[in-house]
Coordinates of C-alpha atoms in Angstrom, one line a residue:
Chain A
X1 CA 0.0 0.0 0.0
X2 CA 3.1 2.1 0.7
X3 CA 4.6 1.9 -2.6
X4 CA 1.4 2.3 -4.0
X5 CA 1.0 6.1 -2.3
X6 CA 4.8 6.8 -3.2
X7 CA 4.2 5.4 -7.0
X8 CA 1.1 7.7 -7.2
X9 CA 3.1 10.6 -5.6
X10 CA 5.3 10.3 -7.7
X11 CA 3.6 10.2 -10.9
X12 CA 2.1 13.6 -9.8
X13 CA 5.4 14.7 -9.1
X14 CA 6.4 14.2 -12.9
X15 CA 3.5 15.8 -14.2
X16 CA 3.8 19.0 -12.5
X17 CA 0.3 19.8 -14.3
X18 CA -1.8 18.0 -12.2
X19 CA -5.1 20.4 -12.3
X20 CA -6.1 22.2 -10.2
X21 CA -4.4 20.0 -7.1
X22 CA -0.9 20.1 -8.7
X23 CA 1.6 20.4 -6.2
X24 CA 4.6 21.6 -8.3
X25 CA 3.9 24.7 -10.2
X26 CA 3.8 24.3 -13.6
X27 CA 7.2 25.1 -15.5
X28 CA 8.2 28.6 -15.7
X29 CA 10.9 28.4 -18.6
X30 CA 9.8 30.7 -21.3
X31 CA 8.1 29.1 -24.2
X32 CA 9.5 28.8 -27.6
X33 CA 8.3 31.1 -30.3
X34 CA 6.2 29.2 -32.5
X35 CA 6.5 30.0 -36.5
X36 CA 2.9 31.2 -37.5
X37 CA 4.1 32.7 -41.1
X38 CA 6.6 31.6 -43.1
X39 CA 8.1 31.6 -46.9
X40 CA 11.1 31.0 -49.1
X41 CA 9.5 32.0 -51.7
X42 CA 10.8 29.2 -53.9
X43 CA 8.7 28.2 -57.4
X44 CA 8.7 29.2 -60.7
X45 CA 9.6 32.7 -61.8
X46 CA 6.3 34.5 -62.3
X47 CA 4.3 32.7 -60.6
X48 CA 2.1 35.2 -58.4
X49 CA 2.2 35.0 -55.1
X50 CA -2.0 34.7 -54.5
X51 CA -1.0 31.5 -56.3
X52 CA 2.0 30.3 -54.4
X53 CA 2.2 27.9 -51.5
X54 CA 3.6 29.5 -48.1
X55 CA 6.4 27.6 -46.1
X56 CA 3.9 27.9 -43.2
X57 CA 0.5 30.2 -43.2
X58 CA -2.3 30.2 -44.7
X59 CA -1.7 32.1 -48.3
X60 CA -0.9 34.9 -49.4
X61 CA -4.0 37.7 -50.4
X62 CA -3.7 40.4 -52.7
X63 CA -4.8 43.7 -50.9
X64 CA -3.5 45.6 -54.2
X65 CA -1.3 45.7 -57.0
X66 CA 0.9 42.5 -58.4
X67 CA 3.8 40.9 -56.6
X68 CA 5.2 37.6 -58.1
X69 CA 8.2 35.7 -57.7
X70 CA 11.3 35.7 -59.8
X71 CA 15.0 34.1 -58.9
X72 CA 13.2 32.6 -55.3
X73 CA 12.5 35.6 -54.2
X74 CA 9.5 39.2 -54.4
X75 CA 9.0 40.5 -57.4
X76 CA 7.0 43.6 -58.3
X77 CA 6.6 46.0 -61.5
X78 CA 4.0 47.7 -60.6
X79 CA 3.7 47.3 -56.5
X80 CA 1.3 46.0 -54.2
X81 CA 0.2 45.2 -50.7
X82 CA -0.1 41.3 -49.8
X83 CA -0.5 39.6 -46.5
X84 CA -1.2 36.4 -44.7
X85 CA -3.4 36.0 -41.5
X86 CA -1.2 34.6 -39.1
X87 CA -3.8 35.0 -36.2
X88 CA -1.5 36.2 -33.9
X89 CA -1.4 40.0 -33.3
X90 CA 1.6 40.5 -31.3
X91 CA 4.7 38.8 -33.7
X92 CA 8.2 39.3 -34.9
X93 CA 8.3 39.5 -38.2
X94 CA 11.6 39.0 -40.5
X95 CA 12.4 39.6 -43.8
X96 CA 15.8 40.1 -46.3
X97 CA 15.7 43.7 -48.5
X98 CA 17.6 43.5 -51.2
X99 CA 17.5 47.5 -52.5
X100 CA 18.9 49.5 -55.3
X101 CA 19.3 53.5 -55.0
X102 CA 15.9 54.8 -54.9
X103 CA 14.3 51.3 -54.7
X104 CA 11.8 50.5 -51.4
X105 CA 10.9 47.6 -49.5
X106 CA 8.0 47.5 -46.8
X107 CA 7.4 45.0 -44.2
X108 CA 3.8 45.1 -43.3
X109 CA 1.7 44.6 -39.8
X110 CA -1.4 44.7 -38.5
X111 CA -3.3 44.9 -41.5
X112 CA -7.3 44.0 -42.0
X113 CA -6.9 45.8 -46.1
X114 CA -4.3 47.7 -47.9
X115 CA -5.3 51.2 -46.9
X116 CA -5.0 50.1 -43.1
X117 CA -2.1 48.3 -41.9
X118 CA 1.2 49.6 -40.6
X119 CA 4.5 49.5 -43.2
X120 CA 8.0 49.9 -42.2
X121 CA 9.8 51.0 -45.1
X122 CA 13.7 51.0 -46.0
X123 CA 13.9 53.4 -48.6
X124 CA 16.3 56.0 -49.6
X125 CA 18.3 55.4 -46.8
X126 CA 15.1 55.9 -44.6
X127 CA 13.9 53.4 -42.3
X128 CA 10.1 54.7 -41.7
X129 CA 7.3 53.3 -39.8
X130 CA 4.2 54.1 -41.4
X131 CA 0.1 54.4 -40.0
X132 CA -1.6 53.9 -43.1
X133 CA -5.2 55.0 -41.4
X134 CA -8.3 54.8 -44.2
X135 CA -6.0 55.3 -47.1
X136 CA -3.8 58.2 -46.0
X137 CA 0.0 57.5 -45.1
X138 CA 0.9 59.6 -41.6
X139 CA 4.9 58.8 -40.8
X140 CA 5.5 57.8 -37.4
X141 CA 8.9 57.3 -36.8
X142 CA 12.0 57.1 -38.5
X143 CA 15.9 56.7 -39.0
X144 CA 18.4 57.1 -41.7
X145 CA 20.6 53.5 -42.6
X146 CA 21.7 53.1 -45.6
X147 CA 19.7 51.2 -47.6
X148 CA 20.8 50.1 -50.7
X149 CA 22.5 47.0 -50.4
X150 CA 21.2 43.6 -48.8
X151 CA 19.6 43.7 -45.4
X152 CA 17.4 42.2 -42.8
X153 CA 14.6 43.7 -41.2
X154 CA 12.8 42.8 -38.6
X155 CA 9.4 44.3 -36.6
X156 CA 8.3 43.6 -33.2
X157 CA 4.3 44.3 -32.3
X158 CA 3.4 44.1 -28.9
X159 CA 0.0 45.9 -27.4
X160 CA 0.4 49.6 -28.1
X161 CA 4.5 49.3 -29.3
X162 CA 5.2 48.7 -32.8
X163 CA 9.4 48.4 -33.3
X164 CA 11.8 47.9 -36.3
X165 CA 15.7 47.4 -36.7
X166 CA 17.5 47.4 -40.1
X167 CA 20.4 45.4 -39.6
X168 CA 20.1 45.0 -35.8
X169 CA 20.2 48.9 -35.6
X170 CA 18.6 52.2 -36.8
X171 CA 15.9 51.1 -34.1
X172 CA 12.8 52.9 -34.4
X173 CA 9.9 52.6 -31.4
X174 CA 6.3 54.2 -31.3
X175 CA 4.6 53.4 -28.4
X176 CA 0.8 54.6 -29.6
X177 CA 0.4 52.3 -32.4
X178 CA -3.3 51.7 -30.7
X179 CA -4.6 51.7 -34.4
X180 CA -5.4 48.0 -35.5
X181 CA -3.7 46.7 -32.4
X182 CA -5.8 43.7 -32.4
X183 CA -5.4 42.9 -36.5
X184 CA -3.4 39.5 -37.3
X185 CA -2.4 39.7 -41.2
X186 CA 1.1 41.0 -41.8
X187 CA 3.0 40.6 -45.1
X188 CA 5.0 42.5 -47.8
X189 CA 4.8 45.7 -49.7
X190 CA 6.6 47.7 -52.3
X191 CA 6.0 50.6 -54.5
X192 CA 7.0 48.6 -57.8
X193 CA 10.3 49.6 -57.9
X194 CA 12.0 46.5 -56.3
X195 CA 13.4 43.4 -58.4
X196 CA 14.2 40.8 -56.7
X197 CA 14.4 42.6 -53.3
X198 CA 12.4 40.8 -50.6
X199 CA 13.5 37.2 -49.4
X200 CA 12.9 35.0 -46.4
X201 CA 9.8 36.7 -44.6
X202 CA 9.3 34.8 -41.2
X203 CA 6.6 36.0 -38.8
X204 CA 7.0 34.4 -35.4
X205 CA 4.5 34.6 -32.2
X206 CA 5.7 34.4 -28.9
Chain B
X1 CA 58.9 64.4 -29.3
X2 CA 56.1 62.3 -26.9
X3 CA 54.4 66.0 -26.8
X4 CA 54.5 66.3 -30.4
X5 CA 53.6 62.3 -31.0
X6 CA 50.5 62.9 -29.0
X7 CA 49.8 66.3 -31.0
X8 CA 50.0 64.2 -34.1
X9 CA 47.7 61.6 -32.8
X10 CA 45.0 63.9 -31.5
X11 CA 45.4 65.5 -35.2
X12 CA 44.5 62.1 -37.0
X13 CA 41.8 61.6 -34.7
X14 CA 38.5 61.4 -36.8
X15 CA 36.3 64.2 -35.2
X16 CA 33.1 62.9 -34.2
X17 CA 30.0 65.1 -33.2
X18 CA 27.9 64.1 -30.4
X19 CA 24.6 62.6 -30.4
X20 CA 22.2 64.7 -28.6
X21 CA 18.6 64.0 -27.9
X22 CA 15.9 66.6 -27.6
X23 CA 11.9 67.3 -27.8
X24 CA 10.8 69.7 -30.2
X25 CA 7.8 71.5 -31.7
X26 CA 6.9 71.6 -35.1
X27 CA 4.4 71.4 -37.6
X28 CA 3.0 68.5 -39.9
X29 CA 3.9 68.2 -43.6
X30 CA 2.8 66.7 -46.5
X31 CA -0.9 65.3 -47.7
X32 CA -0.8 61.6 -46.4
X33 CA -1.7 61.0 -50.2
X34 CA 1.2 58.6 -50.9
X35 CA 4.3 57.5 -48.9
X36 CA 6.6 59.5 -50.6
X37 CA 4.0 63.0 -49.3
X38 CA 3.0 60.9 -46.1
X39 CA 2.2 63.4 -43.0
X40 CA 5.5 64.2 -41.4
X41 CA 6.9 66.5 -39.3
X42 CA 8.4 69.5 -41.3
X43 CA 11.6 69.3 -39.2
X44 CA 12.4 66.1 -40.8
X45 CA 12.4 67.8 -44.0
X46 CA 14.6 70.2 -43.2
X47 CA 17.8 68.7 -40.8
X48 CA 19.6 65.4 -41.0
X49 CA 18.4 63.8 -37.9
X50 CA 19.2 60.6 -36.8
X51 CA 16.4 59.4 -36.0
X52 CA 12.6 60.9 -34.6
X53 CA 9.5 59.2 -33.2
X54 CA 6.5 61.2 -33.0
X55 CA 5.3 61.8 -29.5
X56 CA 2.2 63.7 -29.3
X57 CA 0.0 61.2 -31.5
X58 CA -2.4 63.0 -32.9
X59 CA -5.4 60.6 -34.6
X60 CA -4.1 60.2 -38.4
X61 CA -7.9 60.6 -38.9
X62 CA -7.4 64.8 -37.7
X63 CA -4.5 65.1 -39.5
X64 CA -3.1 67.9 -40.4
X65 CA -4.5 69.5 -36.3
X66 CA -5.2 73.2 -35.5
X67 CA -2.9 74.7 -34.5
X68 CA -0.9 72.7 -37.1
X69 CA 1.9 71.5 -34.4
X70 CA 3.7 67.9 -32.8
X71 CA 6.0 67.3 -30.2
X72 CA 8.5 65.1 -31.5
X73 CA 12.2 63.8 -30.1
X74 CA 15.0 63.9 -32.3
X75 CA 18.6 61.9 -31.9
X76 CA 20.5 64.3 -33.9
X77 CA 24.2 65.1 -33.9
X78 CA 25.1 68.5 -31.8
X79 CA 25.9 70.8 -34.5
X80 CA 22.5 70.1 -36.2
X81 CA 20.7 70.9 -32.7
X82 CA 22.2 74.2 -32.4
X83 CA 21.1 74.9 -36.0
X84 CA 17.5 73.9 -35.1
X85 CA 17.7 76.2 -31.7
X86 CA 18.3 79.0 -34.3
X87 CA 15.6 78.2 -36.4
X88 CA 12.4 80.5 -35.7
X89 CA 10.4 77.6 -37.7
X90 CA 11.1 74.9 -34.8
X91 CA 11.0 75.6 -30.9
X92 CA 13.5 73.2 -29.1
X93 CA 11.0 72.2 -25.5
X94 CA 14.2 70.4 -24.1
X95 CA 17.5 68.6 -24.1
X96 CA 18.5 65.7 -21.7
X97 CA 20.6 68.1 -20.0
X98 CA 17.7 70.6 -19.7
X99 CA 14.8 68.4 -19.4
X100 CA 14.7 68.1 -15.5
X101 CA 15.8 71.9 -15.2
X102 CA 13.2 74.3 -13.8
X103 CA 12.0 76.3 -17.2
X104 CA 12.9 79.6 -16.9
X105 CA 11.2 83.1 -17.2
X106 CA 12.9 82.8 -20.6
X107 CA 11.7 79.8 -21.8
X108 CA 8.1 80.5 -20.6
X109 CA 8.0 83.1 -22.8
X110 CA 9.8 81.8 -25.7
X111 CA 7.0 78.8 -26.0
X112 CA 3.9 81.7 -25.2
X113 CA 5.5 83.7 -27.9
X114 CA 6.0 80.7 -30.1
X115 CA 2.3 79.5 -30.4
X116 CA 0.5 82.6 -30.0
X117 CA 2.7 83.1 -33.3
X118 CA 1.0 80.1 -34.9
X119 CA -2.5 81.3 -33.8
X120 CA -3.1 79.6 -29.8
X121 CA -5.3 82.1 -27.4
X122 CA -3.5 83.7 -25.1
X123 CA -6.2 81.9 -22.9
X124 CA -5.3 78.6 -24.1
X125 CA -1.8 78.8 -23.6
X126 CA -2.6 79.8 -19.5
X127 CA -5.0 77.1 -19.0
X128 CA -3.5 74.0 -21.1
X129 CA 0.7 74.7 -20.5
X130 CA 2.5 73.6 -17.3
X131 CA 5.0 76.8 -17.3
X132 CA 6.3 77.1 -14.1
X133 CA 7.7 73.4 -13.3
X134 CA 10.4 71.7 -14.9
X135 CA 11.0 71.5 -19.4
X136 CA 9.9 68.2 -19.5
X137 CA 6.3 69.2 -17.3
X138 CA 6.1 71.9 -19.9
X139 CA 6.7 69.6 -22.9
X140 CA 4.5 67.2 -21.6
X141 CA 1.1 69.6 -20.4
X142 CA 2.1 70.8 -23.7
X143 CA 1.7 67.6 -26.0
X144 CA -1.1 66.6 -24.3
X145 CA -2.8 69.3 -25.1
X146 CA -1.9 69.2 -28.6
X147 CA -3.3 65.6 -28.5
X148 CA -6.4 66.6 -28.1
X149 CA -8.9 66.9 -30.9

């Protein structure tokens, strides 16, 4: 009877989950981030991206404009505005620029269409975070890389903070970024001057 | 000779400005039509700042606000701050040196004299503006009433 008690003790001991009578708390060690958005963009040159199979995620929808892929990576002649519903509102999202003088590449967040959504855009050795609120563009924050040249990009949304690095630096922080704080499609965005220029987009959720 | 070696060596030193960081008032730009003409402050137009971040946020949907004016902090190196405190355009609210300094009679009257320039009541600048604490108390009565519609 003994052993029995000490083998059932111990089994609750392991499980350290045991409802609502669990007498080890539950593990404390923060939890991996999970990958709700990813792609390579690896298939045949032109093929659109609307027509594309993600890495991870859903799809991608076309808010506006054209953006296909060419050489495994973004394309776009004429611009546009896609994103992927990753259902997760606070993320940290990733991608490679890849920018020409006077070229632009946008990450996008929080968007629910493409006149309102957030963009953070390397351009013109600008980094810019964007509120694009019913259609009108209102600039945020900024800092002044330099952008031509290959880079990385990555965006952090959490509640009311929306923050970008180029490179690791350049960071940019706005901590009223209340509009669309609860939207879960982020994605990709250029103004049709980029060939080539966006690669590896990664959105992780805590 | 070691005086003259060190002479040399302070010579070849690449001169590098400091980065300063200030709060300052200025008005929106642009037409929010397209990126490229988004609303922005008109500082940014006109200095080579290192970086901003918009700290009064205003609703986009008000945009451009009457009186047309943000608060907005600037990283920026030293040189290009002194140019800005000369600027009638811009009014510099603080520095991090000054920012926990009681404002002076000076100062008071520089910001009173600054938006009763761009069109603020008299009355509105005694009832909304914390003028007789410290630059940052100032700044910040200041923003949020700016942040109001």
């Amino acid at each position: 009877m003994r052993r029995l008690l000490t083998f059932f003790l111990l089994l609750l001991l392991a499980r350290g989950d045991a409802g609502s009578f669990s007498v080890l708390p539950s593990s404390t060690a923060a939890k991996p981030a999970v990958i709700v958005l990813s792609d390579t963009f690896t298939d045949a040159d032109l093929t659109n991206l609307t027509a594309h199979t993600m890495n991870v995620g859903p799809g991608w929808t076309a808010g506006a404009g054209s953006m296909s892929i060419l050489s495994n990576a973004v394309t776009s002649a004429s611009g546009g505005y896609y994103y992927s519903d990753s259902g997760k509102t606070s993320v940290t999202l990733t991608i490679d620029v890849s920018l020409a003088v006077g070229h632009a590449a946008d990450a996008i967040v929080r968007a629910t269409d493409a006149n309102n959504l957030w963009l953070i855009e390397s351009y013109n050795n600008t980094f810019t975070l964007y509120e694009r609120n019913g259609g009108a563009f209102t600039s945020r924050a900024s800092s002044a890389p330099t952008t031509a040249g290959s880079h990385t990009v990555r965006v952090i949304t959490r509640a009311n903070t929306i923050s970008a690095t180029f490179d690791g630096g350049s960071a940019i922080s706005y901590e009223s970024a209340t509009f669309q704080n609860t939207a879960t499609k982020h994605g990709i965005s250029d103004g049709g001057t980029v060939t080539n220029g966006i690669d590896n987009f990664l959105v992780l959720a805590p | 000779m070691k005086g003259w070696f060190i002479s040399l060596l302070l010579f070849a030193a690449p001169v590098h400005a400091a980065s300063v960081r200030a709060r300052v008032l200025t008005s929106w730009a642009g037409t929010g039509k397209t990126a490229t003409d988004a609303f922005r402050p008109a500082l940014a137009d006109g200095y080579r700042l290192a970086s901003w971040v918009d700290t009064t946020s205003q609703k986009a949907a008000g945009l451009p606000p009457s009186p047309n004016l943000l608060v907005i902090e600037v990283v920026c190196d030293d040189m290009t701050l002194t140019d800005i405190q000369g600027d009638p355009s811009y009014l510099v609210l603080w520095t991090e040196q000054s920012k926990l300094q009681a404002i002076t009679a000076g100062q008071a009257s520089a910001i009173s004299s600054y938006l009763w320039l761009k069109g603020v009541p008299q009355a509105a600048i005694d009832s909304a503006l914390k003028l007789d604490g410290t630059a940052q108390e100032a700044e910040v009565s200041l923003a949020n009433w700016l942040r109001v519609p």
